[in-house]
Amino acid sequence: MGEKLQFTELDQYLFGQGTHYDVYRKLGAHPVKQGKKEGVYFAVWAPNAQAVSVIGEFNDWNEQAAPMKKAGPIGVFETFVPGAKIGQLYKFFIVGMNGEHIYKADPYANEAELRPGTASRITDIGDYKWKDTTWMKNRQKFDETKDAMAIYEVHPGSWMKHPATEENEKGFFNYRELAVKLAQYVKDMGYTHVELMGIAEHPFDGSWGYQVTGYYAPTSRYGTPQDFKYLVDYLHRQKIGVILDWVPAHFPKDAHGLANFDGTAVYEHADPRQGEHPDWGTKIYNYGRPEVKNFLIANALFWIEECHVDGLRVDAVASMLYLDYGKNDGQWVANKYGGNQNLEAIEFFKHLNTVVLGRNHGTVMIAEESTAWPKVTGKAEDDGLGFSLKWNMGWMNDFLEYMKLDPYFRKFNHNKMTFSMTYAYSEKYVLVISHDEVVHLKKSMLEKMPGEPDDKFKNLKAAYTFMFCHPGKKLLFMGQEFAQAREWSEQRGLDWELLEDKQHKQMQDYMKALWTLYQEQPALYEMDYDPAGFEWINHMEYDKSMLTFMRKGKKRDTTLVFVCNFSDVAYPKYQMGVPYPGKYKEIFNSDAKKFGGSGVVNARVKASKKEECDERKHSIVINVAPLSVQIFSFTKNETKKAEKKAEEKTPKISKVRKTLEEKIEAERQQEEKKYEAKPSKPAKTVKAEEKQKKAEITE
């Protein structure tokens, strides 16, 4: 074996420390040339194995044909197999500590056999030629705290489907054709990012990709790793960011996966009280083992650095932070201080986020964390976990419970819509309506809404607009933007035929207009995490189910005023306080007729009057539509100084007139000198001539 292919002492040291951040370039299967022979270098970590060999199509799955040599005490086995080629299937044959025979897929494989097959496939991930240089350069300047983020959550296998065929029994789109169609749709709708579910290889479609067996392999359901890179590349060239769901919380017990990898607990804890989720039937990673941490951290870097992904949404963070998550007494082991905090997982998150974000400016790490754990988005050096953003699960639960209510009962639950602002700045939040909210008999977003069909659409528009104007970045699951009627199922595509119906098409148009407005108005995103960017005007009118507030940008003239009416009653001539004296123009109204509303709008600009209302010195009087959100822009009144400045900028026609008048005066004076010695004309005659001449020149 050539020295350059070996898992060197330095590799062993870094891997043993948990800091070999590109270990995926050594472990796994890598096509190489050794001397004059072309073949594949294989390496796998199996610390307690008696022996390991690689078996595959290149040696007829012969367990004795390609034995692997142990590289040092850390437990990595390696070998070079001449003649092995890209596209061939393989597995590792492991003789366990007690002599048991084990057949495992490669944990570091970059491609896997299409399920129900369980083998790994040799590939070369380094041969893709990227074309997203401009995006990658600009990404370094992206700041999730100040820039717009409207995320479209997508399950690639069910967003859109082909008719099923014998070759493609589920009708899946290939990554490349998905790239074109998805990019066109997302760009047209006005989203800034897509979040892709279920990209890492997984054996069961019904898990949606949350029970992973191939962490380094884009699922073969939709094509090759090169096809996946094309998807990311194409989206980037259309100026769309890509976020992946990432699952470091647990892994399944499938025989070919990570569980009991060499006959012992390698990736998981040996003690089932620490190493298993009783409710989920899955294994829990041993975050205290350096090589396991290295496997996960290097995997995050693989997706971001090798595949150019722009961020990871980390699944089930709460289950990692709490040792007793989903467990009863006797099913968990306390930490060394007697508490239920997983100290090793806490250190893992700090390490993970510091490295990933430190090496890749402009990327994001998003936590799906459902508890009140402090400082999830706090800096690691300040005892935080170091995430960029956190899903706001509390807001989502309160918001949906409120919107499900008949409008009459909302006044008794007013606090569900105001409570989120008491903690809105404790973390950097993303407001989410994800796939979890539209499955398992929870109904689609449209069907959650109360009332007759027309009322459901009005409620849903008002709901989305409130989400849109509340502080925090935004995420909406696919199909909900055109009011998908059925619950989501991974087994079928979205009901795109609904767009032939006027109301569903109006909903889609409405969301497109909403996201366009979002990106046009800095007040809606640039101060999401600054308390100075939000201010209530009146949040106490529970009897009307009304909320009025403002969002501010860095510049005063970007201020927006919002009027939210969650009752089904219109309020004509409604007086409300405004932040500044000036003019207020309605720029958006969920009740507009073009979106299927009743058309209660404010066509004229509203000038504020010095009449106190809502404890403010100035106010306006507007028409408030039922079940609606109305948005007003602000323009300040011109001051005397501004008026004087305007006068100084004399219109061109005035300057011409002034020049002509000066010319007339000069000619008049010359005439006077010319006829000084002559008898003068009567004054009336001179004045009449001057008036006539002036009129002629002016014309």
mmCIF file of N, CA and C in Angstrom, residues 507-575:
data_model
loop_
_atom_site.group_PDB
_atom_site.id
_atom_site.type_symbol
_atom_site.label_atom_id
_atom_site.label_comp_id
_atom_site.label_asym_id
_atom_site.label_seq_id
_atom_site.Cartn_x
_atom_site.Cartn_y
_atom_site.Cartn_z
ATOM 1 N N MET A 507 -55.057 32.554 -3.732
ATOM 2 C CA MET A 507 -54.201 32.369 -2.559
ATOM 3 C C MET A 507 -52.732 32.321 -2.959
ATOM 4 N N GLN A 508 -52.433 31.607 -4.029
ATOM 5 C CA GLN A 508 -51.058 31.543 -4.524
ATOM 6 C C GLN A 508 -50.566 32.932 -4.940
ATOM 7 N N ASP A 509 -51.399 33.672 -5.661
ATOM 8 C CA ASP A 509 -51.048 35.036 -6.069
ATOM 9 C C ASP A 509 -50.843 35.926 -4.847
ATOM 10 N N TYR A 510 -51.672 35.705 -3.859
ATOM 11 C CA TYR A 510 -51.576 36.487 -2.625
ATOM 12 C C TYR A 510 -50.225 36.259 -1.944
ATOM 13 N N MET A 511 -49.819 34.999 -1.829
ATOM 14 C CA MET A 511 -48.545 34.686 -1.175
ATOM 15 C C MET A 511 -47.364 35.225 -1.976
ATOM 16 N N LYS A 512 -47.491 35.183 -3.287
ATOM 17 C CA LYS A 512 -46.444 35.752 -4.140
ATOM 18 C C LYS A 512 -46.305 37.249 -3.878
ATOM 19 N N ALA A 513 -47.441 37.951 -3.782
ATOM 20 C CA ALA A 513 -47.421 39.392 -3.499
ATOM 21 C C ALA A 513 -46.859 39.660 -2.105
ATOM 22 N N LEU A 514 -47.182 38.775 -1.172
ATOM 23 C CA LEU A 514 -46.724 38.939 0.206
ATOM 24 C C LEU A 514 -45.208 38.810 0.307
ATOM 25 N N TRP A 515 -44.646 37.761 -0.326
ATOM 26 C CA TRP A 515 -43.192 37.570 -0.258
ATOM 27 C C TRP A 515 -42.445 38.640 -1.046
ATOM 28 N N THR A 516 -43.063 39.137 -2.114
ATOM 29 C CA THR A 516 -42.446 40.246 -2.857
ATOM 30 C C THR A 516 -42.361 41.480 -1.979
ATOM 31 N N LEU A 517 -43.452 41.783 -1.283
ATOM 32 C CA LEU A 517 -43.473 42.924 -0.367
ATOM 33 C C LEU A 517 -42.447 42.741 0.744
ATOM 34 N N TYR A 518 -42.333 41.513 1.233
ATOM 35 C CA TYR A 518 -41.379 41.205 2.311
ATOM 36 C C TYR A 518 -39.958 41.611 1.924
ATOM 37 N N GLN A 519 -39.559 41.264 0.709
ATOM 38 C CA GLN A 519 -38.193 41.577 0.295
ATOM 39 C C GLN A 519 -38.013 43.052 -0.047
ATOM 40 N N GLU A 520 -39.119 43.735 -0.350
ATOM 41 C CA GLU A 520 -39.037 45.155 -0.721
ATOM 42 C C GLU A 520 -38.982 46.078 0.495
ATOM 43 N N GLN A 521 -39.446 45.599 1.654
ATOM 44 C CA GLN A 521 -39.590 46.462 2.835
ATOM 45 C C GLN A 521 -38.560 46.101 3.913
ATOM 46 N N PRO A 522 -37.497 46.874 4.072
ATOM 47 C CA PRO A 522 -36.462 46.562 5.070
ATOM 48 C C PRO A 522 -36.998 46.448 6.491
ATOM 49 N N ALA A 523 -38.085 47.164 6.804
ATOM 50 C CA ALA A 523 -38.637 47.115 8.165
ATOM 51 C C ALA A 523 -39.087 45.707 8.539
ATOM 52 N N LEU A 524 -39.304 44.858 7.545
ATOM 53 C CA LEU A 524 -39.818 43.522 7.815
ATOM 54 C C LEU A 524 -38.730 42.502 8.122
ATOM 55 N N TYR A 525 -37.453 42.894 7.986
ATOM 56 C CA TYR A 525 -36.411 41.901 8.248
ATOM 57 C C TYR A 525 -35.113 42.447 8.846
ATOM 58 N N GLU A 526 -34.775 43.716 8.606
ATOM 59 C CA GLU A 526 -33.431 44.134 8.980
ATOM 60 C C GLU A 526 -33.248 44.394 10.474
ATOM 61 N N MET A 527 -34.356 44.491 11.231
ATOM 62 C CA MET A 527 -34.250 44.655 12.682
ATOM 63 C C MET A 527 -35.087 43.590 13.406
ATOM 64 N N ASP A 528 -35.099 42.384 12.825
ATOM 65 C CA ASP A 528 -35.850 41.275 13.408
ATOM 66 C C ASP A 528 -35.452 40.983 14.853
ATOM 67 N N TYR A 529 -34.181 41.177 15.165
ATOM 68 C CA TYR A 529 -33.677 40.768 16.477
ATOM 69 C C TYR A 529 -33.258 41.957 17.338
ATOM 70 N N ASP A 530 -33.763 43.119 16.984
ATOM 71 C CA ASP A 530 -33.524 44.344 17.748
ATOM 72 C C ASP A 530 -34.869 44.813 18.306
ATOM 73 N N PRO A 531 -35.023 44.895 19.637
ATOM 74 C CA PRO A 531 -36.303 45.331 20.211
ATOM 75 C C PRO A 531 -36.782 46.680 19.687
ATOM 76 N N ALA A 532 -35.860 47.506 19.209
ATOM 77 C CA ALA A 532 -36.241 48.808 18.665
ATOM 78 C C ALA A 532 -36.971 48.682 17.332
ATOM 79 N N GLY A 533 -36.991 47.483 16.758
ATOM 80 C CA GLY A 533 -37.630 47.288 15.454
ATOM 81 C C GLY A 533 -39.114 46.981 15.517
ATOM 82 N N PHE A 534 -39.645 46.856 16.739
ATOM 83 C CA PHE A 534 -41.072 46.535 16.899
ATOM 84 C C PHE A 534 -41.668 47.385 18.014
ATOM 85 N N GLU A 535 -42.911 47.818 17.826
ATOM 86 C CA GLU A 535 -43.589 48.587 18.880
ATOM 87 C C GLU A 535 -45.103 48.404 18.754
ATOM 88 N N TRP A 536 -45.719 48.047 19.872
ATOM 89 C CA TRP A 536 -47.179 47.969 19.881
ATOM 90 C C TRP A 536 -47.787 49.365 19.774
ATOM 91 N N ILE A 537 -48.870 49.489 19.057
ATOM 92 C CA ILE A 537 -49.701 50.693 19.106
ATOM 93 C C ILE A 537 -50.854 50.426 20.072
ATOM 94 N N ASN A 538 -51.556 49.316 19.833
ATOM 95 C CA ASN A 538 -52.609 48.895 20.770
ATOM 96 C C ASN A 538 -52.759 47.379 20.673
ATOM 97 N N HIS A 539 -52.411 46.686 21.744
ATOM 98 C CA HIS A 539 -52.571 45.232 21.759
ATOM 99 C C HIS A 539 -53.572 44.798 22.832
ATOM 100 N N MET A 540 -54.419 45.758 23.268
ATOM 101 C CA MET A 540 -55.365 45.485 24.355
ATOM 102 C C MET A 540 -56.821 45.418 23.891
ATOM 103 N N GLU A 541 -57.078 45.591 22.603
ATOM 104 C CA GLU A 541 -58.470 45.586 22.136
ATOM 105 C C GLU A 541 -58.946 44.153 21.889
ATOM 106 N N TYR A 542 -58.950 43.370 22.962
ATOM 107 C CA TYR A 542 -59.344 41.972 22.851
ATOM 108 C C TYR A 542 -60.811 41.817 22.430
ATOM 109 N N ASP A 543 -61.670 42.797 22.832
ATOM 110 C CA ASP A 543 -63.090 42.689 22.501
ATOM 111 C C ASP A 543 -63.329 42.777 20.999
ATOM 112 N N LYS A 544 -62.408 43.443 20.275
ATOM 113 C CA LYS A 544 -62.512 43.534 18.816
ATOM 114 C C LYS A 544 -61.609 42.508 18.118
ATOM 115 N N SER A 545 -60.802 41.759 18.905
ATOM 116 C CA SER A 545 -59.788 40.850 18.335
ATOM 117 C C SER A 545 -58.874 41.617 17.385
ATOM 118 N N MET A 546 -58.471 42.819 17.842
ATOM 119 C CA MET A 546 -57.647 43.722 17.021
ATOM 120 C C MET A 546 -56.247 43.844 17.607
ATOM 121 N N LEU A 547 -55.273 43.950 16.728
ATOM 122 C CA LEU A 547 -53.895 44.240 17.109
ATOM 123 C C LEU A 547 -53.362 45.298 16.161
ATOM 124 N N THR A 548 -52.783 46.359 16.707
ATOM 125 C CA THR A 548 -52.125 47.359 15.870
ATOM 126 C C THR A 548 -50.703 47.550 16.382
ATOM 127 N N PHE A 549 -49.766 47.605 15.465
ATOM 128 C CA PHE A 549 -48.352 47.738 15.855
ATOM 129 C C PHE A 549 -47.555 48.264 14.679
ATOM 130 N N MET A 550 -46.296 48.524 14.921
ATOM 131 C CA MET A 550 -45.427 49.013 13.850
ATOM 132 C C MET A 550 -44.141 48.203 13.798
ATOM 133 N N ARG A 551 -43.583 48.093 12.616
ATOM 134 C CA ARG A 551 -42.249 47.536 12.400
ATOM 135 C C ARG A 551 -41.374 48.650 11.847
ATOM 136 N N LYS A 552 -40.153 48.717 12.344
ATOM 137 C CA LYS A 552 -39.250 49.792 11.950
ATOM 138 C C LYS A 552 -37.987 49.229 11.305
ATOM 139 N N GLY A 553 -37.483 49.975 10.337
ATOM 140 C CA GLY A 553 -36.185 49.684 9.766
ATOM 141 C C GLY A 553 -35.158 50.635 10.353
ATOM 142 N N LYS A 554 -33.978 50.607 9.794
ATOM 143 C CA LYS A 554 -32.919 51.490 10.297
ATOM 144 C C LYS A 554 -33.215 52.954 9.988
ATOM 145 N N LYS A 555 -33.974 53.179 8.916
ATOM 146 C CA LYS A 555 -34.369 54.541 8.562
ATOM 147 C C LYS A 555 -35.828 54.766 8.946
ATOM 148 N N ARG A 556 -36.106 55.956 9.460
ATOM 149 C CA ARG A 556 -37.444 56.259 9.959
ATOM 150 C C ARG A 556 -38.518 56.136 8.885
ATOM 151 N N ASP A 557 -38.170 56.511 7.649
ATOM 152 C CA ASP A 557 -39.193 56.505 6.599
ATOM 153 C C ASP A 557 -39.495 55.108 6.053
ATOM 154 N N THR A 558 -38.846 54.068 6.644
ATOM 155 C CA THR A 558 -39.196 52.699 6.265
ATOM 156 C C THR A 558 -40.236 52.100 7.214
ATOM 157 N N THR A 559 -40.673 52.867 8.196
ATOM 158 C CA THR A 559 -41.644 52.383 9.182
ATOM 159 C C THR A 559 -42.936 51.913 8.524
ATOM 160 N N LEU A 560 -43.442 50.794 9.002
ATOM 161 C CA LEU A 560 -44.722 50.264 8.537
ATOM 162 C C LEU A 560 -45.675 50.125 9.719
ATOM 163 N N VAL A 561 -46.953 50.384 9.472
ATOM 164 C CA VAL A 561 -47.990 50.239 10.497
ATOM 165 C C VAL A 561 -48.924 49.109 10.078
ATOM 166 N N PHE A 562 -49.244 48.222 11.041
ATOM 167 C CA PHE A 562 -50.077 47.048 10.767
ATOM 168 C C PHE A 562 -51.364 47.109 11.572
ATOM 169 N N VAL A 563 -52.451 46.779 10.906
ATOM 170 C CA VAL A 563 -53.760 46.695 11.553
ATOM 171 C C VAL A 563 -54.292 45.286 11.320
ATOM 172 N N CYS A 564 -54.379 44.493 12.393
ATOM 173 C CA CYS A 564 -54.814 43.102 12.298
ATOM 174 C C CYS A 564 -56.186 42.957 12.947
ATOM 175 N N ASN A 565 -57.145 42.542 12.161
ATOM 176 C CA ASN A 565 -58.506 42.337 12.663
ATOM 177 C C ASN A 565 -58.876 40.867 12.497
ATOM 178 N N PHE A 566 -58.880 40.116 13.609
ATOM 179 C CA PHE A 566 -59.181 38.692 13.556
ATOM 180 C C PHE A 566 -60.642 38.393 13.897
ATOM 181 N N SER A 567 -61.467 39.439 13.909
ATOM 182 C CA SER A 567 -62.912 39.239 14.039
ATOM 183 C C SER A 567 -63.526 39.282 12.645
ATOM 184 N N ASP A 568 -64.777 38.825 12.533
ATOM 185 C CA ASP A 568 -65.438 38.870 11.227
ATOM 186 C C ASP A 568 -66.332 40.101 11.098
ATOM 187 N N VAL A 569 -65.971 41.162 11.852
ATOM 188 C CA VAL A 569 -66.719 42.421 11.840
ATOM 189 C C VAL A 569 -65.854 43.515 11.229
ATOM 190 N N ALA A 570 -66.420 44.309 10.321
ATOM 191 C CA ALA A 570 -65.710 45.462 9.760
ATOM 192 C C ALA A 570 -65.843 46.641 10.713
ATOM 193 N N TYR A 571 -64.825 47.499 10.750
ATOM 194 C CA TYR A 571 -64.846 48.678 11.616
ATOM 195 C C TYR A 571 -64.585 49.929 10.771
ATOM 196 N N PRO A 572 -65.657 50.545 10.234
ATOM 197 C CA PRO A 572 -65.473 51.781 9.450
ATOM 198 C C PRO A 572 -65.120 52.935 10.386
ATOM 199 N N LYS A 573 -64.366 53.885 9.856
ATOM 200 C CA LYS A 573 -63.976 55.086 10.600
ATOM 201 C C LYS A 573 -63.335 54.735 11.953
ATOM 202 N N TYR A 574 -62.397 53.798 11.897
ATOM 203 C CA TYR A 574 -61.675 53.365 13.094
ATOM 204 C C TYR A 574 -60.507 54.320 13.343
ATOM 205 N N GLN A 575 -60.478 54.914 14.519
ATOM 206 C CA GLN A 575 -59.394 55.841 14.858
ATOM 207 C C GLN A 575 -58.283 55.083 15.571
#
